[in-house]
Amino acid sequence: MRIGVLTAGGDCPGLNAVIRSVVHRAVHDRGDEVIGFEDGFTGLLDGRHRPLDTNDVAGILARGGTILGSARLERDRLREACDNSEELIDRLGLDALIPIGGEGTLTAARMLADAGLPVVGVPKTIDNDISATDRTFGFDTAVGVATEAMDRLKTTAESHQRVMVVEVMGRHAGWIALEAGMAAGAHGICIPERPFEVDDLVKMVEERFAREKKFALICVAEGAHPAQGSMPYEKGVIDQYGHERFVGIGNRLASELEHRLGKEAKPVILGHVQRGGTPTAYDRVLATRFGWHAVEAAHRGDFGQMTALRGTEIVMTPLANAVSELKRVPQDRMDEAESVY
Amino acid sequence: MRIGVLTAGGDCPGLNAVIRSVVHRAVHDRGDEVIGFEDGFTGLLDGRHRPLDTNDVAGILARGGTILGSARLERDRLREACDNSEELIDRLGLDALIPIGGEGTLTAARMLADAGLPVVGVPKTIDNDISATDRTFGFDTAVGVATEAMDRLKTTAESHQRVMVVEVMGRHAGWIALEAGMAAGAHGICIPERPFEVDDLVKMVEERFAREKKFALICVAEGAHPAQGSMPYEKGVIDQYGHERFVGIGNRLASELEHRLGKEAKPVILGHVQRGGTPTAYDRVLATRFGWHAVEAAHRGDFGQMTALRGTEIVMTPLANAVSELKRVPQDRMDEAESVY
Amino acid sequence: MRIGVLTAGGDCPGLNAVIRSVVHRAVHDRGDEVIGFEDGFTGLLDGRHRPLDTNDVAGILARGGTILGSARLERDRLREACDNSEELIDRLGLDALIPIGGEGTLTAARMLADAGLPVVGVPKTIDNDISATDRTFGFDTAVGVATEAMDRLKTTAESHQRVMVVEVMGRHAGWIALEAGMAAGAHGICIPERPFEVDDLVKMVEERFAREKKFALICVAEGAHPAQGSMPYEKGVIDQYGHERFVGIGNRLASELEHRLGKEAKPVILGHVQRGGTPTAYDRVLATRFGWHAVEAAHRGDFGQMTALRGTEIVMTPLANAVSELKRVPQDRMDEAESVY
Amino acid sequence: MRIGVLTAGGDCPGLNAVIRSVVHRAVHDRGDEVIGFEDGFTGLLDGRHRPLDTNDVAGILARGGTILGSARLERDRLREACDNSEELIDRLGLDALIPIGGEGTLTAARMLADAGLPVVGVPKTIDNDISATDRTFGFDTAVGVATEAMDRLKTTAESHQRVMVVEVMGRHAGWIALEAGMAAGAHGICIPERPFEVDDLVKMVEERFAREKKFALICVAEGAHPAQGSMPYEKGVIDQYGHERFVGIGNRLASELEHRLGKEAKPVILGHVQRGGTPTAYDRVLATRFGWHAVEAAHRGDFGQMTALRGTEIVMTPLANAVSELKRVPQDRMDEAESVY
């Protein structure tokens, strides 16, 4: 059969591993033809694609980024294309389309599926916030990068009796903050799911200093926010070109704590380092399995679905479930993370 | 309540994270008393133990090894002790005992539980071969170490048109070989669950060289063995002191391949590097959760059970299930791993 | 003899390796007594110190931070103490004092030496900007951390056709930016030694995009600044507590480039991650050698000097030279770094 | 001008960085033509080469191995070619030849230079045993890999009260064992330069156990050997195909120690992991500088020389010096390394 693959949305370690796996399974084992669309759905709409065989994916398993490139979703163009879907289907001439991406991509994938395209989705997000799959690839790498950074920062904090506030990714869900914070033994973890009380953090730090543990590490998700009234809000900064440069919660919280504690509190914003580079072994395995099973699903005619991890198994689940709601950090996971002293 | 904790069996990244988590949850949150037995069950039988509070576990989260030490199980002494269990129970005066270990340890844990001791087990093995839990801590670290090593070896293999045979841990189950092999893109994976045909490996290598991919990486579990007649057996070597030095499958296979292929085939035996040192973030989180839930189980009086990962949840499962049978690599996982070209 | 040791100034990977080495060489090999002053010169002035023997330094070789703590230099108190140096010398009762630190510390060390104290300095800075030594420990670790981060960022930049602006440490000298930039293959490197022309960076990026290399990585030292008129200056931002939060050159340059190029330009500020955590092997070796030779120098009565690396040798050099002038990046090193396309 | 480049001898992290640097400097900055010979001197003699421009070296800076391949030196063919060098010179039509390699390669390079070819050598060895340069690229990576492995092994040794014997590379010189041993805090270091007394190691281990430090780490270079009579020699093992499988010093020493101490002593043979994969930042910088200066030397007509590191400078030195004698570990470096308790 003729299978199209594309990567959309933000960078995520493991994208190349999925592409490679799709090509290996489809082209070599199944005798399929695989074409890769460039720059996500843009390449799909513009008809920019190239054939992919095993040589094209040699050596990319451990490489970050995506050899197909990615671009922001042009939702309107896509909707338009779906409106005369027959033309689209004819033009593409695909027996299966495997879009790899996050919530936006999977929503688009569902639109295409509803419009009659033979779509098999592969979920991707470093944030691990997609429902219907236990984990997504890229998340383990992001957590690993953030943990290693906090391992380093802890020694500085301890030597200089400092508070370190580390901002990690996670706009809508706090999974990276939760697991990296647990792994690094952070003394405070702030996530979007639960507004935080600055008073609690102040109390925690003061208790630690009183107990001669004269440092503290606080891990805050970029999307975390203080409880109403717990901290005066602040606007972003307008730079010399009138772009608002958003002052993130990491900087705001550090400055707030420094003020209240009268102790040094340094912010560190990890940023894009978390989403690039070589995937961990865990992510390479998960990504490879997703790609392999996506091809199998295509051959079974299992469309309108996406691959998902359930326990140790890869299963198929309707795209509808995937995008119905964000997977948020439940309270009991936070309870486990907060037994740190 | 008064909780005893001990670590037994081989080294495994994450042991200290469990100990720390037990102490944090029990001593600080629950107001319990925790004592640590030294050198596993030996310390239990000899009454060698020390109190553990939060200061004793400061800074050990990311450290390999175990602060309590470990020692081989003296099964007879333990059985004896179990035979007059009342004396043992009185002597220990514990409300709960949390042994952390692998199959042997959990079997012993079950003996103690059957003898009436309030036991909550925590499974530990880098081999990931314990039934009734999706994964065990230590495994992810071992896979990561093996994968990083193979990433390095691949470049040498490629530059020198060589076959690299990498022996990883896994005496009875091939999980490390499977996942590290997948993560590193190994062209051949040999596991104990399935005797391998040397002919298949020879064919694979020759096909690669024919396709101008003039190198190959083969990942073999220490417990893997060739199919009957596929490779002449060989005895270990007797050294100058009469100890048999076992010549492992990695060395044997490399020598066999070099002979048959007429090409350089180099063995690399990763050995103990896989089981020591800093745990990955994944293993720290899993170990921390296991410790936390073991304390909760103790407070619920949930004895004769062990902690287990099911999907994303930590559950309790009878020790009986845990040790009933080894968790082996199923054929479908091998199928996923073998689409590599 | 009786040797005092202290660590002052900012955190730097390798401090513990020096302390350990001093103790091993002095206490065990030489039968000396070693005492460690807490929190740098503050502990010296307050008489806060503790004896150090080989057990006290067990397991710290690979650990970041400093077991002795560090604190900002109170120059006035120190000068005062130097003014009645006899009292100070009597009070300390030391045959040798080994202060480990950067420019400020070594200047203070020189004051003490001039006041008659038996001082042997050990240079420390992640910035590598101390004259009279080829390299300082901590620098290699900082460069390694920055390089690994940029390796990761490059893949994201490439996948998203982005410009990445990475700000590394280096207030007065650009060594980290130079070597990490070279190691990561940065397409632009900005250092304090040479004001940069934004136009040159814009031209470079446009040429790359024209050549279908649709991404760029720019490494900028925190102390770098644009050439006069090359970029409108900007003040720091005053936060809600009236503290000026300095908006660094990384953010400013990214915003400037985004404006001029009409392309995404993302800043990443690595910050303190560069100065904490496990030292590289290179830094552990250099730090260990420095400690060993400092003890030897003390036994030779070689005071008012500091250890230094010259080629492959550790030599002693007058503290005067060390602090006379900052070691800056020469133009020919920049020439080597700028052949990147 | 027309410049040829080739890589010969064993794999070494940084080879690609040199090739890239030569191409960037020569092709882009100097407008030269660069051709790469395949598989070392074999490609030179067989006339197998391809043009190299900046696109051909994109993304290889951090990649291990060599894009040009490497092969064993056929010394006789080369000598023959040198005997009628005019024919060779005409055939190659090169203005400069840049061979990158170790002792054997540089000796061959010297032959070619003496035969009248315009040769500029670049030294390469992970063993760091080439005279006339302070360090060679690849060495820092090898030391880093060995150190990280020993960091991991130490925790296992400690938890299990074990002796670990780690065999690292270094057939004729002990630089890797020296620096990795120092960096990991090995309690014993054995190098080829100095036959070791097993009795000393036994004594060291027993003293440590007596002092309740119940583990030991010994780092031994593959080329190290026991002092006469200090340990019975042993032959390699003949496998079923009549190939002698050499039983290395690591295995022999571990078995000897286990016998004498009556304690577990485990050997770990790191092998090829040390010479493959991503180079450290240090090695990337050094390799890049070597390549850059080799091109400059070619343009100066500075032939019969090789690049070398002296202190912080890259200088040119006659090939004659480079290969005159091996750079061995001097006694004073060993003294520094042996203050470990």
CSV table of N, CA, C and O in Angstrom, one decimal, chain C residues 250-336:
chain,number,residue,atom,x,y,z
C,250,GLY,N,21.3,37.9,25.9
C,250,GLY,CA,20.7,36.8,25.2
C,250,GLY,C,19.3,37.1,24.8
C,250,GLY,O,18.9,37.0,23.6
C,251,ASN,N,18.5,37.6,25.7
C,251,ASN,CA,17.1,38.0,25.4
C,251,ASN,C,17.1,39.2,24.5
C,251,ASN,O,16.3,39.2,23.5
C,252,ARG,N,18.0,40.2,24.7
C,252,ARG,CA,18.0,41.4,23.9
C,252,ARG,C,18.4,41.0,22.4
C,252,ARG,O,17.7,41.5,21.5
C,253,LEU,N,19.4,40.2,22.3
C,253,LEU,CA,19.9,39.9,20.9
C,253,LEU,C,18.8,39.1,20.2
C,253,LEU,O,18.5,39.3,19.0
C,254,ALA,N,18.2,38.1,20.9
C,254,ALA,CA,17.1,37.3,20.2
C,254,ALA,C,16.0,38.2,19.7
C,254,ALA,O,15.5,38.1,18.6
C,255,SER,N,15.6,39.2,20.6
C,255,SER,CA,14.5,40.0,20.2
C,255,SER,C,14.9,40.9,19.0
C,255,SER,O,14.1,41.1,18.1
C,256,GLU,N,16.1,41.4,19.1
C,256,GLU,CA,16.7,42.2,18.0
C,256,GLU,C,16.7,41.5,16.7
C,256,GLU,O,16.2,41.9,15.6
C,257,LEU,N,17.2,40.2,16.7
C,257,LEU,CA,17.3,39.4,15.5
C,257,LEU,C,15.9,39.1,14.9
C,257,LEU,O,15.7,39.1,13.7
C,258,GLU,N,15.0,38.7,15.8
C,258,GLU,CA,13.6,38.4,15.4
C,258,GLU,C,13.0,39.6,14.6
C,258,GLU,O,12.5,39.4,13.6
C,259,HIS,N,13.3,40.7,15.2
C,259,HIS,CA,12.8,41.9,14.6
C,259,HIS,C,13.4,42.2,13.2
C,259,HIS,O,12.7,42.4,12.2
C,260,ARG,N,14.7,42.0,13.1
C,260,ARG,CA,15.3,42.4,11.8
C,260,ARG,C,15.1,41.3,10.8
C,260,ARG,O,15.1,41.6,9.6
C,261,LEU,N,15.1,40.0,11.2
C,261,LEU,CA,15.1,38.9,10.3
C,261,LEU,C,13.6,38.5,9.9
C,261,LEU,O,13.4,37.9,8.9
C,262,GLY,N,12.7,38.9,10.8
C,262,GLY,CA,11.3,38.4,10.5
C,262,GLY,C,11.3,36.9,10.6
C,262,GLY,O,10.5,36.3,9.9
C,263,LYS,N,12.2,36.3,11.4
C,263,LYS,CA,12.2,34.9,11.7
C,263,LYS,C,12.2,34.7,13.2
C,263,LYS,O,12.7,35.5,13.9
C,264,GLU,N,11.7,33.5,13.6
C,264,GLU,CA,11.7,33.1,15.0
C,264,GLU,C,13.2,33.1,15.5
C,264,GLU,O,14.0,32.5,14.8
C,265,ALA,N,13.5,33.8,16.5
C,265,ALA,CA,14.8,33.7,17.2
C,265,ALA,C,14.5,33.5,18.7
C,265,ALA,O,13.9,34.4,19.3
C,266,LYS,N,14.9,32.4,19.2
C,266,LYS,CA,14.6,32.0,20.6
C,266,LYS,C,15.8,32.1,21.4
C,266,LYS,O,16.9,31.6,21.1
C,267,PRO,N,15.7,32.8,22.6
C,267,PRO,CA,16.8,32.9,23.5
C,267,PRO,C,16.8,31.7,24.5
C,267,PRO,O,15.7,31.3,24.9
C,268,VAL,N,17.9,31.2,24.8
C,268,VAL,CA,18.0,30.2,25.9
C,268,VAL,C,19.2,30.7,26.8
C,268,VAL,O,20.3,30.9,26.4
C,269,ILE,N,18.9,30.9,28.1
C,269,ILE,CA,19.8,31.4,29.1
C,269,ILE,C,20.3,30.2,30.0
C,269,ILE,O,19.5,29.7,30.8
C,270,LEU,N,21.5,29.7,29.8
C,270,LEU,CA,21.8,28.5,30.5
C,270,LEU,C,22.0,28.7,32.0
C,270,LEU,O,21.7,27.8,32.8
C,271,GLY,N,22.6,29.8,32.3
C,271,GLY,CA,22.7,30.2,33.7
C,271,GLY,C,23.5,29.2,34.6
C,271,GLY,O,24.4,28.6,34.1
C,272,HIS,N,23.0,29.0,35.8
C,272,HIS,CA,23.8,28.3,36.9
C,272,HIS,C,24.0,26.8,36.6
C,272,HIS,O,24.9,26.2,37.2
C,273,VAL,N,23.3,26.3,35.6
C,273,VAL,CA,23.5,24.9,35.3
C,273,VAL,C,25.0,24.6,34.9
C,273,VAL,O,25.6,23.6,35.2
C,274,GLN,N,25.6,25.7,34.4
C,274,GLN,CA,27.0,25.6,34.0
C,274,GLN,C,28.0,25.5,35.1
C,274,GLN,O,29.2,25.0,34.9
C,275,ARG,N,27.6,25.9,36.3
C,275,ARG,CA,28.7,25.9,37.4
C,275,ARG,C,28.4,24.9,38.5
C,275,ARG,O,29.1,24.9,39.5
C,276,GLY,N,27.5,24.0,38.3
C,276,GLY,CA,27.2,23.1,39.4
C,276,GLY,C,27.4,21.6,39.0
C,276,GLY,O,27.7,21.4,37.8
C,277,GLY,N,27.4,20.7,39.9
C,277,GLY,CA,27.3,19.3,39.6
C,277,GLY,C,28.7,18.7,39.4
C,277,GLY,O,29.7,19.3,39.6
C,278,THR,N,28.6,17.4,39.0
C,278,THR,CA,29.8,16.6,38.8
C,278,THR,C,30.8,17.2,37.8
C,278,THR,O,30.4,17.5,36.7
C,279,PRO,N,32.0,17.3,38.2
C,279,PRO,CA,33.1,17.8,37.3
C,279,PRO,C,33.4,16.7,36.3
C,279,PRO,O,33.3,15.5,36.5
C,280,THR,N,33.9,17.2,35.1
C,280,THR,CA,34.4,16.3,34.1
C,280,THR,C,35.6,15.6,34.6
C,280,THR,O,36.3,16.1,35.6
C,281,ALA,N,36.0,14.6,33.9
C,281,ALA,CA,37.3,13.9,34.3
C,281,ALA,C,38.5,14.9,34.2
C,281,ALA,O,39.3,14.9,35.1
C,282,TYR,N,38.5,15.7,33.2
C,282,TYR,CA,39.5,16.7,33.0
C,282,TYR,C,39.7,17.6,34.3
C,282,TYR,O,40.8,17.8,34.8
C,283,ASP,N,38.5,18.1,34.7
C,283,ASP,CA,38.5,19.0,35.9
C,283,ASP,C,38.9,18.3,37.2
C,283,ASP,O,39.6,18.9,38.0
C,284,ARG,N,38.5,17.0,37.3
C,284,ARG,CA,38.9,16.3,38.5
C,284,ARG,C,40.4,16.1,38.6
C,284,ARG,O,41.0,16.2,39.6
C,285,VAL,N,41.0,15.8,37.4
C,285,VAL,CA,42.4,15.5,37.4
C,285,VAL,C,43.1,16.8,37.7
C,285,VAL,O,44.0,16.9,38.5
C,286,LEU,N,42.7,17.9,37.0
C,286,LEU,CA,43.4,19.2,37.3
C,286,LEU,C,43.3,19.7,38.7
C,286,LEU,O,44.3,20.1,39.4
C,287,ALA,N,42.1,19.5,39.2
C,287,ALA,CA,41.9,19.9,40.6
C,287,ALA,C,42.7,19.1,41.6
C,287,ALA,O,43.3,19.6,42.6
C,288,THR,N,42.7,17.8,41.3
C,288,THR,CA,43.5,16.9,42.2
C,288,THR,C,45.0,17.3,42.2
C,288,THR,O,45.7,17.3,43.2
C,289,ARG,N,45.5,17.6,41.0
C,289,ARG,CA,46.9,17.9,40.8
C,289,ARG,C,47.2,19.2,41.6
C,289,ARG,O,48.2,19.4,42.2
C,290,PHE,N,46.3,20.2,41.4
C,290,PHE,CA,46.5,21.5,42.1
C,290,PHE,C,46.6,21.3,43.6
C,290,PHE,O,47.4,21.8,44.3
C,291,GLY,N,45.7,20.5,44.2
C,291,GLY,CA,45.7,20.3,45.6
C,291,GLY,C,47.0,19.6,46.1
C,291,GLY,O,47.6,20.0,47.1
C,292,TRP,N,47.4,18.6,45.3
C,292,TRP,CA,48.6,17.9,45.6
C,292,TRP,C,49.8,18.8,45.6
C,292,TRP,O,50.6,18.8,46.6
C,293,HIS,N,49.9,19.6,44.6
C,293,HIS,CA,51.1,20.5,44.5
C,293,HIS,C,51.0,21.7,45.5
C,293,HIS,O,52.1,22.2,45.9
C,294,ALA,N,49.8,22.1,45.9
C,294,ALA,CA,49.7,23.1,46.9
C,294,ALA,C,50.4,22.6,48.2
C,294,ALA,O,51.1,23.4,48.9
C,295,VAL,N,50.1,21.4,48.5
C,295,VAL,CA,50.7,20.8,49.8
C,295,VAL,C,52.2,20.8,49.6
C,295,VAL,O,52.9,21.1,50.5
C,296,GLU,N,52.7,20.3,48.5
C,296,GLU,CA,54.1,20.3,48.3
C,296,GLU,C,54.7,21.6,48.4
C,296,GLU,O,55.8,21.8,49.0
C,297,ALA,N,54.1,22.6,47.8
C,297,ALA,CA,54.6,24.0,47.9
C,297,ALA,C,54.7,24.5,49.3
C,297,ALA,O,55.7,25.1,49.7
C,298,ALA,N,53.7,24.1,50.1
C,298,ALA,CA,53.7,24.5,51.5
C,298,ALA,C,54.9,23.9,52.2
C,298,ALA,O,55.5,24.5,53.0
C,299,HIS,N,55.2,22.6,51.9
C,299,HIS,CA,56.3,22.0,52.6
C,299,HIS,C,57.6,22.5,52.1
C,299,HIS,O,58.6,22.5,52.8
C,300,ARG,N,57.6,23.1,50.9
C,300,ARG,CA,58.9,23.7,50.4
C,300,ARG,C,59.0,25.2,50.9
C,300,ARG,O,60.0,25.8,50.7
C,301,GLY,N,57.9,25.6,51.6
C,301,GLY,CA,57.9,27.0,52.1
C,301,GLY,C,57.7,28.0,50.9
C,301,GLY,O,58.2,29.1,51.0
C,302,ASP,N,57.1,27.5,49.9
C,302,ASP,CA,56.9,28.3,48.6
C,302,ASP,C,55.7,29.2,48.7
C,302,ASP,O,54.7,28.9,48.1
C,303,PHE,N,55.7,30.2,49.6
C,303,PHE,CA,54.5,31.0,49.9
C,303,PHE,C,54.3,32.2,49.0
C,303,PHE,O,55.3,32.6,48.3
C,304,GLY,N,53.1,32.8,49.0
C,304,GLY,CA,52.9,34.0,48.2
C,304,GLY,C,52.7,33.6,46.7
C,304,GLY,O,52.7,34.4,45.8
C,305,GLN,N,52.6,32.3,46.5
C,305,GLN,CA,52.5,31.7,45.1
C,305,GLN,C,51.1,31.0,45.0
C,305,GLN,O,50.4,30.8,45.9
C,306,MET,N,50.8,30.6,43.7
C,306,MET,CA,49.7,29.8,43.5
C,306,MET,C,50.0,28.7,42.5
C,306,MET,O,51.0,28.8,41.8
C,307,THR,N,49.3,27.7,42.5
C,307,THR,CA,49.5,26.6,41.5
C,307,THR,C,49.0,27.0,40.1
C,307,THR,O,48.1,27.8,40.1
C,308,ALA,N,49.6,26.5,39.1
C,308,ALA,CA,49.2,26.9,37.8
C,308,ALA,C,49.6,25.7,36.8
C,308,ALA,O,50.5,25.0,37.1
C,309,LEU,N,48.8,25.6,35.8
C,309,LEU,CA,49.0,24.6,34.7
C,309,LEU,C,49.8,25.3,33.6
C,309,LEU,O,49.4,26.4,33.1
C,310,ARG,N,51.0,24.7,33.2
C,310,ARG,CA,51.7,25.2,32.1
C,310,ARG,C,52.0,24.0,31.2
C,310,ARG,O,52.8,23.2,31.6
C,311,GLY,N,51.4,24.0,30.1
C,311,GLY,CA,51.5,22.8,29.2
C,311,GLY,C,50.9,21.6,29.9
C,311,GLY,O,49.7,21.5,30.3
C,312,THR,N,51.8,20.6,30.3
C,312,THR,CA,51.3,19.5,31.0
C,312,THR,C,51.8,19.5,32.5
C,312,THR,O,51.5,18.6,33.2
C,313,GLU,N,52.6,20.5,32.8
C,313,GLU,CA,53.1,20.6,34.2
C,313,GLU,C,52.4,21.5,35.1
C,313,GLU,O,51.8,22.4,34.7
C,314,ILE,N,52.4,21.1,36.4
C,314,ILE,CA,51.9,22.1,37.4
C,314,ILE,C,53.1,22.8,38.0
C,314,ILE,O,54.1,22.2,38.4
C,315,VAL,N,53.0,24.1,37.9
C,315,VAL,CA,54.1,25.0,38.4
C,315,VAL,C,53.6,25.9,39.4
C,315,VAL,O,52.4,26.0,39.6
C,316,MET,N,54.5,26.6,40.1
C,316,MET,CA,54.1,27.7,41.0
C,316,MET,C,54.4,29.0,40.4
C,316,MET,O,55.4,29.2,39.7
C,317,THR,N,53.5,30.0,40.6
C,317,THR,CA,53.6,31.3,40.1
C,317,THR,C,53.2,32.3,41.1
C,317,THR,O,52.3,32.1,41.9
C,318,PRO,N,53.9,33.5,41.2
C,318,PRO,CA,53.5,34.5,42.2
C,318,PRO,C,52.1,34.9,42.1
C,318,PRO,O,51.6,35.1,41.0
C,319,LEU,N,51.4,35.0,43.3
C,319,LEU,CA,50.0,35.5,43.3
C,319,LEU,C,49.9,36.8,42.5
C,319,LEU,O,48.9,37.1,41.9
C,320,ALA,N,51.0,37.6,42.6
C,320,ALA,CA,51.0,38.9,41.9
C,320,ALA,C,50.6,38.8,40.5
C,320,ALA,O,49.7,39.5,40.0
C,321,ASN,N,51.3,37.9,39.8
C,321,ASN,CA,51.0,37.7,38.4
C,321,ASN,C,49.6,37.3,38.1
C,321,ASN,O,48.9,37.7,37.2
C,322,ALA,N,49.1,36.4,39.0
C,322,ALA,CA,47.8,35.8,38.8
C,322,ALA,C,46.7,36.9,38.6
C,322,ALA,O,45.8,36.8,37.8
C,323,VAL,N,46.8,37.9,39.5
C,323,VAL,CA,45.7,38.9,39.6
C,323,VAL,C,46.0,40.2,38.8
C,323,VAL,O,45.3,41.1,38.9
C,324,SER,N,47.2,40.2,38.2
C,324,SER,CA,47.6,41.5,37.6
C,324,SER,C,46.6,41.8,36.5
C,324,SER,O,46.2,43.0,36.4
C,325,GLU,N,46.3,40.9,35.6
C,325,GLU,CA,45.3,41.2,34.6
C,325,GLU,C,44.5,40.0,34.2
C,325,GLU,O,45.0,38.9,34.3
C,326,LEU,N,43.3,40.3,33.7
C,326,LEU,CA,42.4,39.2,33.3
C,326,LEU,C,43.0,38.6,32.0
C,326,LEU,O,43.5,39.3,31.2
C,327,LYS,N,42.8,37.3,31.9
C,327,LYS,CA,43.2,36.6,30.7
C,327,LYS,C,42.0,36.7,29.7
C,327,LYS,O,41.0,36.1,29.9
C,328,ARG,N,42.2,37.4,28.6
C,328,ARG,CA,41.2,37.6,27.6
C,328,ARG,C,41.4,36.7,26.4
C,328,ARG,O,42.5,36.2,26.1
C,329,VAL,N,40.3,36.5,25.6
C,329,VAL,CA,40.4,35.7,24.4
C,329,VAL,C,41.1,36.5,23.3
C,329,VAL,O,40.6,37.6,23.0
C,330,PRO,N,42.2,36.0,22.8
C,330,PRO,CA,42.9,36.8,21.8
C,330,PRO,C,42.2,36.6,20.4
C,330,PRO,O,41.5,35.7,20.2
C,331,GLN,N,42.5,37.5,19.5
C,331,GLN,CA,41.9,37.5,18.2
C,331,GLN,C,42.1,36.2,17.4
C,331,GLN,O,41.2,35.7,16.8
C,332,ASP,N,43.3,35.7,17.6
C,332,ASP,CA,43.6,34.5,16.7
C,332,ASP,C,42.7,33.3,17.2
C,332,ASP,O,42.4,32.5,16.3
C,333,ARG,N,42.4,33.2,18.4
C,333,ARG,CA,41.5,32.2,18.8
C,333,ARG,C,40.1,32.4,18.2
C,333,ARG,O,39.4,31.4,17.8
C,334,MET,N,39.7,33.6,18.1
C,334,MET,CA,38.4,33.9,17.5
C,334,MET,C,38.4,33.6,16.0
C,334,MET,O,37.5,33.0,15.4
C,335,ASP,N,39.5,33.8,15.4
C,335,ASP,CA,39.7,33.5,13.9
C,335,ASP,C,39.4,32.0,13.7
C,335,ASP,O,38.7,31.6,12.8
C,336,GLU,N,40.1,31.2,14.6
C,336,GLU,CA,39.9,29.7,14.4
C,336,GLU,C,38.4,29.4,14.5
C,336,GLU,O,37.9,28.4,13.9
